[in-house]
One Martini backbone bead per residue (centre of mass of N, CA, C, O) as a GRO file, in nm:
protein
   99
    1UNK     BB    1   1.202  -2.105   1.162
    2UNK     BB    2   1.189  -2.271   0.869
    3UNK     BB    3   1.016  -2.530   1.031
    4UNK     BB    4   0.806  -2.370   1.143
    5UNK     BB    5   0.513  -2.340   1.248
    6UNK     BB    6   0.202  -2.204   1.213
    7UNK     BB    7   0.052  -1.893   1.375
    8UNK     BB    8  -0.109  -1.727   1.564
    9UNK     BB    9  -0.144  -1.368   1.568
   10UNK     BB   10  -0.055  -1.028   1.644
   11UNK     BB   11  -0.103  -0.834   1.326
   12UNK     BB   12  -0.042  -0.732   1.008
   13UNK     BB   13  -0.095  -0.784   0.707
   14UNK     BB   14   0.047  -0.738   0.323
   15UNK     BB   15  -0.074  -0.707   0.027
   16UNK     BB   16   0.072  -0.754  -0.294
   17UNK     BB   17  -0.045  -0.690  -0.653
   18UNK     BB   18   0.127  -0.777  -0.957
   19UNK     BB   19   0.130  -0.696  -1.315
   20UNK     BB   20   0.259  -0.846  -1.565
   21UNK     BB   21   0.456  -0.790  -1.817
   22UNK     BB   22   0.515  -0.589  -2.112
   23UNK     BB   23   0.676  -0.390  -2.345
   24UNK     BB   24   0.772  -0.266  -2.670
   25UNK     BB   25   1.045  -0.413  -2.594
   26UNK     BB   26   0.985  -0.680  -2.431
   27UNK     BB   27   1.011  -0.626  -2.130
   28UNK     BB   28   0.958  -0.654  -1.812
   29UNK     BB   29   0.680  -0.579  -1.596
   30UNK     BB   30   0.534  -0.440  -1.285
   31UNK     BB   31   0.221  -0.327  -1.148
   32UNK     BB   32   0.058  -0.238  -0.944
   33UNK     BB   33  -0.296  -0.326  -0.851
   34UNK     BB   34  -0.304  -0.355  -0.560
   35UNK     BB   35  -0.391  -0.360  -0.187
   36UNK     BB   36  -0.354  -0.512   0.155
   37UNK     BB   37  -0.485  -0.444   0.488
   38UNK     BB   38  -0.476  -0.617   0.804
   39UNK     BB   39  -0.581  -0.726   1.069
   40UNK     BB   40  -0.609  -1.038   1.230
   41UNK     BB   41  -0.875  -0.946   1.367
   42UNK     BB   42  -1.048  -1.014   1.148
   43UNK     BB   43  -0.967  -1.287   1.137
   44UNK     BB   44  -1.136  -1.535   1.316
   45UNK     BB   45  -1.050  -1.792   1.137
   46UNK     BB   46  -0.857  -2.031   1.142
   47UNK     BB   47  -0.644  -2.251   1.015
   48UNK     BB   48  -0.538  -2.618   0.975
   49UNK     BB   49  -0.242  -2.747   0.912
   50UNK     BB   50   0.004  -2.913   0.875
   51UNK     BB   51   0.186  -2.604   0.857
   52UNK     BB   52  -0.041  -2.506   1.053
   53UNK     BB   53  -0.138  -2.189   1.113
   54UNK     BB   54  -0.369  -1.991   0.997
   55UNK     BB   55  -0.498  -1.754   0.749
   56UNK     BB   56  -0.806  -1.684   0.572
   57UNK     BB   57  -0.804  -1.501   0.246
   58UNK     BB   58  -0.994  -1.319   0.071
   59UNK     BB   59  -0.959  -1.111  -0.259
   60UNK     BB   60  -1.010  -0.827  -0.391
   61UNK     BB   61  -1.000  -0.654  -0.655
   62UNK     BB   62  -0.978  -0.321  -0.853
   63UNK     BB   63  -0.875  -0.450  -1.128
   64UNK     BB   64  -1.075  -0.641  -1.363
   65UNK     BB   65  -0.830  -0.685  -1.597
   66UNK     BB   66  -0.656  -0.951  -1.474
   67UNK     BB   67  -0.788  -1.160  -1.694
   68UNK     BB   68  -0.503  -1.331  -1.817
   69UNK     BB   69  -0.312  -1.282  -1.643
   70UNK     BB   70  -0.021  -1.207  -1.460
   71UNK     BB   71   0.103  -1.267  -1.107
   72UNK     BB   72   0.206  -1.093  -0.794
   73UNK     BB   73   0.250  -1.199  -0.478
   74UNK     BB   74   0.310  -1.009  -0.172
   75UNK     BB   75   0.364  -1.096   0.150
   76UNK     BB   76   0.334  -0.948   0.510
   77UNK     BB   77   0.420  -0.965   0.845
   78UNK     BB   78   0.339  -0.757   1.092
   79UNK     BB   79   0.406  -0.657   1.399
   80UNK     BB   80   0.335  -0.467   1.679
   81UNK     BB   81   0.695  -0.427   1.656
   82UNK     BB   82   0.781  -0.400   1.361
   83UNK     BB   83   0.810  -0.713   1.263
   84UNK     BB   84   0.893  -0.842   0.919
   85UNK     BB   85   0.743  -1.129   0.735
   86UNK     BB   86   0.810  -1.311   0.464
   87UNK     BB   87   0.649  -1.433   0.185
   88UNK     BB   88   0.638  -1.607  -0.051
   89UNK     BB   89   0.635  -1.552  -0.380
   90UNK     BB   90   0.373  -1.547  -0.595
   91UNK     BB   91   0.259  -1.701  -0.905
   92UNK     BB   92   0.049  -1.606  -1.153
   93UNK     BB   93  -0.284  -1.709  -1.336
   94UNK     BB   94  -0.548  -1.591  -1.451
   95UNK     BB   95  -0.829  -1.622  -1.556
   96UNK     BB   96  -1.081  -1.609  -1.773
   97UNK     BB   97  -1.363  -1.518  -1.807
   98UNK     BB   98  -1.676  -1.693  -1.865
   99UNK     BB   99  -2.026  -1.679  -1.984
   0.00000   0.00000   0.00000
């Protein structure tokens, strides 16, 4: 239930990060630009916070480009059985690099 605390389980994370933006006509665009699908037995050591067990996941994009722009991650845990459990939407801005 949404008050319960987070777990370690067995089954795949699956992250999807998508590049926002316009188009000619000034509408939001939303692009995928990454994925990544790991098993959870990659990440051996897990967090505990205050929220309870999780995995700490450090992600590398694959298009270098996204530096400045907005982003969005969208998670999601499948099990085994093939339930699967979608975590909220992150928005973020990615900084620019600086030299």
């Amino acid at each position: 239930a949404g008050g319960d605390k987070g777990v370690a389980r067995e089954g795949m994370l699956n992250i999807d990060m998508y590049r926002i933006g316009r188009d000619d006509k000034g509408s939001q665009t939303r692009e995928l630009v990454s994925d990544w699908h790991y098993p959870t037995s990659q990440f051996p050591q897990v967090s505990a916070t205050l929220m309870g067990l999780g995995y700490h996941v450090q992600l590398r994009w694959a298009k270098k480009d996204i530096a400045g722009n907005e982003v969005e991650i969208v998670t999601q845990f499948e099990d085994p059985e093939g339930n699967i459990t979608r975590g909220a939407t992150k928005r973020l801005r990615v900084p620019k690099y600086s030299s």
